[in-house]
Every structure is written in structure tokens, then in C-alpha cells.
CSV table of C-alpha atoms and ligand atoms in Angstrom, one decimal:
chain,number,residue,atom,x,y,z
A,30,MET,CA,-69.6,4.1,-185.3
A,31,GLY,CA,-66.7,3.8,-183.6
A,32,SER,CA,-63.3,1.0,-184.7
A,33,GLY,CA,-64.3,0.5,-188.1
A,34,PRO,CA,-62.0,1.4,-190.7
A,35,VAL,CA,-58.8,3.2,-190.1
A,36,PRO,CA,-58.9,6.3,-193.2
A,37,PRO,CA,-55.7,6.8,-195.3
A,38,GLY,CA,-52.2,7.1,-193.8
A,39,GLN,CA,-53.1,6.8,-190.2
A,40,ARG,CA,-51.3,5.1,-187.7
A,41,VAL,CA,-53.4,3.7,-184.7
A,42,VAL,CA,-52.1,4.9,-180.9
A,43,LYS,CA,-53.1,3.4,-177.5
A,44,GLY,CA,-55.1,6.3,-175.4
A,45,TRP,CA,-56.3,9.1,-176.1
A,46,PRO,CA,-52.9,11.7,-176.3
A,47,VAL,CA,-53.4,15.5,-175.0
A,48,SER,CA,-52.1,17.8,-178.6
A,49,HIS,CA,-53.1,21.3,-178.5
A,50,TYR,CA,-51.7,24.6,-179.4
A,51,GLY,CA,-51.4,27.0,-177.0
A,52,PRO,CA,-52.5,26.7,-172.6
A,53,VAL,CA,-55.5,25.2,-171.2
A,54,PRO,CA,-58.0,27.5,-170.2
A,55,ARG,CA,-59.1,27.8,-167.1
A,56,PHE,CA,-62.8,27.4,-165.9
A,57,ARG,CA,-64.8,29.8,-164.1
A,58,ALA,CA,-68.2,29.1,-164.0
A,59,ASP,CA,-69.7,32.5,-163.9
A,60,ARG,CA,-67.5,33.9,-166.2
A,61,TRP,CA,-68.3,31.4,-169.2
A,62,ASN,CA,-71.3,31.1,-172.0
A,63,LEU,CA,-72.3,29.0,-175.1
A,64,GLN,CA,-73.4,32.3,-177.4
A,65,VAL,CA,-74.6,31.9,-181.0
A,66,PHE,CA,-74.2,34.4,-183.1
A,67,GLY,CA,-73.9,35.8,-186.6
A,68,SER,CA,-76.3,35.5,-189.8
A,69,THR,CA,-79.3,33.5,-186.9
A,70,ALA,CA,-83.0,33.2,-188.3
A,71,THR,CA,-84.8,36.3,-185.9
A,72,GLY,CA,-80.9,38.4,-185.8
A,73,GLU,CA,-80.8,37.6,-182.3
A,74,LYS,CA,-77.8,36.3,-180.4
A,75,TYR,CA,-77.9,33.7,-177.9
A,76,SER,CA,-75.9,32.8,-175.2
A,77,TRP,CA,-76.5,30.0,-172.9
A,78,THR,CA,-74.5,29.4,-169.1
A,79,PHE,CA,-73.0,26.1,-168.0
A,80,GLY,CA,-76.5,25.0,-166.2
A,81,GLU,CA,-78.4,25.9,-169.4
A,82,VAL,CA,-76.0,23.9,-171.5
A,83,MET,CA,-76.4,21.4,-168.7
A,84,ALA,CA,-79.6,21.0,-168.8
A,85,LEU,CA,-79.6,21.3,-173.1
A,86,PRO,CA,-81.2,17.2,-174.4
A,87,ALA,CA,-78.1,15.2,-175.2
A,88,ALA,CA,-76.8,12.5,-176.8
A,89,THR,CA,-74.6,9.7,-176.8
A,90,ILE,CA,-72.2,8.8,-180.2
A,91,THR,CA,-69.1,6.5,-180.7
A,92,ALA,CA,-66.4,8.2,-182.7
A,93,ASP,CA,-63.2,7.3,-183.8
A,94,LEU,CA,-59.8,10.8,-183.6
A,95,HIS,CA,-58.2,11.3,-186.7
A,96,CYS,CA,-55.0,13.9,-186.4
A,97,ALA,CA,-54.7,15.6,-189.1
A,98,SER,CA,-50.2,14.7,-188.2
A,99,GLY,CA,-51.4,10.9,-189.3
A,100,THR,CA,-52.9,9.4,-185.0
A,101,THR,CA,-55.6,8.2,-184.7
A,102,THR,CA,-57.4,7.0,-181.4
A,103,LEU,CA,-60.7,4.7,-181.8
A,104,GLY,CA,-63.3,3.9,-179.8
A,105,HIS,CA,-64.5,7.6,-177.8
A,106,GLU,CA,-67.6,7.5,-176.5
A,107,PHE,CA,-68.8,10.9,-176.2
A,108,TYR,CA,-71.3,12.4,-174.3
A,109,GLY,CA,-73.7,15.8,-174.5
A,110,VAL,CA,-75.9,18.4,-176.6
A,111,PRO,CA,-76.2,17.7,-180.5
A,112,ALA,CA,-74.8,20.2,-182.9
A,113,ALA,CA,-78.8,19.7,-184.0
A,114,VAL,CA,-80.3,20.4,-181.1
A,115,LEU,CA,-78.9,24.1,-181.0
A,116,LEU,CA,-79.7,24.5,-185.0
A,117,LYS,CA,-83.2,23.9,-183.2
A,118,LEU,CA,-82.3,26.7,-180.7
A,119,ALA,CA,-81.1,29.1,-182.4
A,120,PRO,CA,-81.7,28.5,-186.4
A,121,PRO,CA,-79.9,29.8,-188.8
A,122,ASP,CA,-80.7,32.5,-191.5
A,123,PRO,CA,-81.2,30.0,-194.9
A,124,ARG,CA,-78.2,32.6,-196.5
A,125,VAL,CA,-75.8,30.5,-194.2
A,126,THR,CA,-73.9,28.5,-195.7
A,127,HIS,CA,-71.4,28.0,-193.3
A,128,VAL,CA,-70.2,28.3,-189.1
A,129,MET,CA,-67.1,29.1,-187.7
A,130,ALA,CA,-66.5,27.1,-184.4
A,131,TRP,CA,-64.8,30.1,-181.5
A,132,ALA,CA,-63.1,28.1,-178.6
A,133,GLU,CA,-60.8,30.3,-175.5
A,134,TYR,CA,-57.9,32.2,-177.0
A,135,GLY,CA,-59.6,32.4,-180.3
A,136,TYR,CA,-58.9,28.8,-181.3
A,137,SER,CA,-61.5,29.2,-184.4
A,138,ALA,CA,-62.4,26.4,-186.7
A,139,ASN,CA,-64.5,26.3,-190.1
A,140,LEU,CA,-67.3,23.8,-191.1
A,141,ARG,CA,-69.4,24.0,-194.0
A,142,LEU,CA,-73.5,24.5,-192.3
A,143,ASP,CA,-74.1,20.6,-193.6
A,144,ASP,CA,-71.1,19.0,-191.9
A,145,PHE,CA,-71.8,21.3,-188.2
A,146,ALA,CA,-75.2,19.8,-188.7
A,147,ALA,CA,-74.3,15.7,-189.6
A,148,ASP,CA,-76.1,13.2,-187.5
A,149,ARG,CA,-73.3,12.5,-185.0
A,150,THR,CA,-71.4,16.4,-184.8
A,151,LEU,CA,-71.9,17.0,-181.1
A,152,MET,CA,-70.6,19.7,-178.1
A,153,ALA,CA,-69.5,17.2,-175.5
A,154,THR,CA,-69.2,17.5,-172.1
A,155,HIS,CA,-68.9,13.9,-171.3
A,156,HIS,CA,-66.2,11.6,-172.7
A,157,ASN,CA,-66.3,7.2,-171.7
A,158,GLY,CA,-69.4,8.7,-168.8
A,159,GLU,CA,-66.7,10.4,-167.1
A,160,THR,CA,-66.6,14.9,-167.2
A,161,LEU,CA,-63.8,15.9,-169.8
A,162,THR,CA,-61.0,16.2,-168.9
A,163,ALA,CA,-59.0,20.7,-168.8
A,164,GLU,CA,-56.7,18.8,-170.9
A,165,HIS,CA,-59.5,17.3,-173.4
A,166,GLY,CA,-62.0,20.5,-173.5
A,167,PHE,CA,-63.7,20.5,-169.9
A,168,PRO,CA,-66.7,22.0,-170.4
A,169,LEU,CA,-67.2,22.0,-173.9
A,170,ARG,CA,-65.8,20.2,-176.8
A,171,LEU,CA,-66.9,20.3,-180.4
A,172,VAL,CA,-66.1,16.6,-181.7
A,173,VAL,CA,-66.7,16.1,-185.8
A,174,PRO,CA,-66.1,12.6,-185.8
A,175,HIS,CA,-65.8,12.1,-189.6
A,176,LEU,CA,-63.3,15.3,-190.5
A,177,TYR,CA,-59.7,16.0,-188.6
A,178,GLY,CA,-59.4,16.7,-185.2
A,179,TYR,CA,-59.0,20.4,-185.7
A,180,LYS,CA,-61.7,20.8,-186.7
A,181,GLY,CA,-63.3,20.5,-183.3
A,182,PRO,CA,-62.9,23.1,-181.0
A,183,LYS,CA,-62.1,21.9,-177.4
A,184,TRP,CA,-63.3,24.8,-175.1
A,185,LEU,CA,-65.8,25.9,-177.7
A,186,ARG,CA,-67.6,29.3,-176.4
A,187,ALA,CA,-69.4,30.1,-179.7
A,188,ILE,CA,-70.7,29.1,-183.0
A,189,GLU,CA,-70.8,31.9,-185.5
A,190,TYR,CA,-73.2,31.5,-188.5
A,191,MET,CA,-71.9,33.0,-192.0
A,192,THR,CA,-73.3,33.9,-195.4
A,193,GLN,CA,-69.9,33.1,-196.2
A,194,ASP,CA,-66.8,30.5,-195.7
A,195,ARG,CA,-63.8,32.4,-194.3
A,196,ARG,CA,-60.9,30.1,-192.9
A,197,GLY,CA,-59.9,29.6,-189.1
A,198,PHE,CA,-57.3,29.1,-187.3
A,199,TRP,CA,-56.2,26.3,-188.7
A,200,GLU,CA,-56.8,26.6,-192.1
A,201,GLU,CA,-55.6,29.5,-192.1
A,202,ARG,CA,-52.2,28.2,-192.1
A,203,GLY,CA,-51.1,25.6,-194.3
A,204,TYR,CA,-54.5,23.0,-192.7
A,205,HIS,CA,-56.6,21.9,-195.6
A,206,ASN,CA,-60.9,23.8,-195.7
A,207,ARG,CA,-62.6,20.3,-195.6
A,208,ALA,CA,-60.0,18.0,-194.2
A,209,ASP,CA,-62.1,15.2,-195.0
A,210,PRO,CA,-59.6,12.2,-193.0
A,211,TRP,CA,-61.1,9.5,-196.3
A,212,THR,CA,-59.6,11.3,-198.8
A,213,GLU,CA,-56.8,12.6,-196.3
A,214,GLN,CA,-57.4,16.2,-196.9
A,215,ARG,CA,-54.8,17.6,-194.5
A,216,HIS,CA,-53.0,20.4,-196.1
A,217,SER,CA,-54.6,23.8,-197.9
A,218,TYR,CA,-52.1,23.2,-201.3
A,219,GLN,CA,-54.9,20.3,-202.3
A,220,GLU,CA,-57.7,22.4,-202.1
A,221,ASP,CA,-57.2,23.0,-205.9
A,222,GLU,CA,-56.7,19.3,-206.6
B,12,MTE,N1,-58.9,24.6,-178.6
B,12,MTE,C1,-58.1,24.0,-179.4
B,12,MTE,N2,-59.3,23.0,-179.6
B,12,MTE,C2,-58.6,22.0,-180.3
B,12,MTE,C3,-57.0,22.4,-181.3
B,12,MTE,C4,-56.2,23.3,-180.4
B,12,MTE,O1,-55.5,23.4,-180.8
B,12,MTE,N3,-57.4,23.9,-179.7
B,12,MTE,N4,-56.1,21.1,-181.0
B,12,MTE,C5,-57.4,20.1,-182.1
B,12,MTE,C6,-56.9,19.4,-182.8
B,12,MTE,S1,-55.3,19.4,-184.3
B,12,MTE,C7,-56.9,18.1,-182.4
B,12,MTE,S2,-55.7,16.4,-183.0
B,12,MTE,C8,-57.3,17.9,-181.2
B,12,MTE,C9,-56.8,16.5,-180.3
B,12,MTE,O2,-57.6,16.2,-179.8
B,12,MTE,P1,-57.2,15.9,-178.2
B,12,MTE,O3,-55.9,16.9,-177.5
B,12,MTE,O4,-58.1,15.9,-177.0
B,12,MTE,O5,-56.6,14.2,-179.1
B,12,MTE,O6,-58.5,18.7,-180.7
B,12,MTE,C10,-58.1,20.0,-181.6
B,12,MTE,N5,-59.2,20.8,-180.9
B,13,MO,MO1,-54.7,17.3,-184.9
């Protein structure tokens, strides 16, 4: 639920500041798709157009967002396609243990399959009743409310099913592989603890 306790070492800020690495991509519906590839159960690759994604079963969640650099924003309402829906439509091979969430410009975040499959993991199209803004990830943004923000790519384009773990963009740059805010898993050097 949103607006519960705040994880240790976080300070709450008002509003919804924008933070990401690199430029905001321009959306072109005719060139956009959402893909699932890698170790699918059938060996097939899946692809949905923007219109098809918008027609998938959707749900609403409330989430607080925790940036690993120490800021938290409270009470976001996200609407979109639950990750569980994608896992049902594009089943992973039984050997899949992790996924890589890919965004525009090669941004990526790796997740344990159980973190991706979690109840509140959602591919959001809307925030507080309105279409996501470009800065916050339009047209599709992954939200993983129980992990630090870098595990939620804005401008999501693909989910890769993996049979072993591989580090994503920030995970390769010194950020923690799991990113649990409640135990302050901010840095990769903590992984040996
Ligand atoms: N594509 C992409 N997604 C991204 C990032 C990024 O650099 N690129 N930064 C992440 C980080 S570190 C955070 S804290 C959140 C910030 O989301 P916001 O700008 O909507 O608050 O986006 C995440 N998603
Ligand atoms: Mo962040």
C-alpha cells in the first residue's frame, strides 16, 4: 500500500521530481512495440503494439517510490498491465530465474523472477488518473514498488527471460543487484555482507 512507513535512510519529498540518466525519448506509435524474448516456454518471441498493450487487462496499485540516492515520494496511483498478466500471456520456460527489463536507449534493470511476478509489479500507462508524462516514462513504465526506483525502467520496451542472472544498467555501475529498500540494499559492495 502507499503512504505506509518509509524505508530507513530515506527522506520524503513533495510532488514527483523527475530523475533519470540520459534524454527523454520521443514516442512514435508506428515504431513502438513491447516485446518478450529470451527463454519463453514456447521458444517464440512475443510482440504487442501500443494499441494491443492498451487493450490488455489492467489494474490499479498505490505505491511509494524510493530512489536509492535517498528520496521517497508517497502515494502514487499507477494504472496499467500487471506483470502477472504478461507472464500468463507469454509464459517463461520453467528454467527462468530472472528477467531483464529493457527500456529505450539500452537502459536495463535485472529482476529476480519472483520480484517481477510480485502482486504489485505493474507496467504503468497512467499515474493518478492521467496518461504518464514523457518525463515519467510514457507510454509504458515498469513499477516495482517493493524495490528501489532503478528497478523500474521508464520507457519500457521489452522483458527478457533469463535462465541465469545478469546485471542491468545501474547494477553494473555500483548499485545493488537486488535493491530492497527496507534493508538499504543500495550498493553492490553490500552484496557480500
Ligand atoms: N529508462 C530509465 N528508467 C529509469 C531511470 C533511468 O535512468 N532510465 N532511472 C530510474 C531511477 S534511478 C529512478 S529513482 C526512477 C525515477 O523515476 P521518476 O523520474 O519518475 O521519479 O526512474 C528509474 N527508471
Ligand atoms: Mo533513483
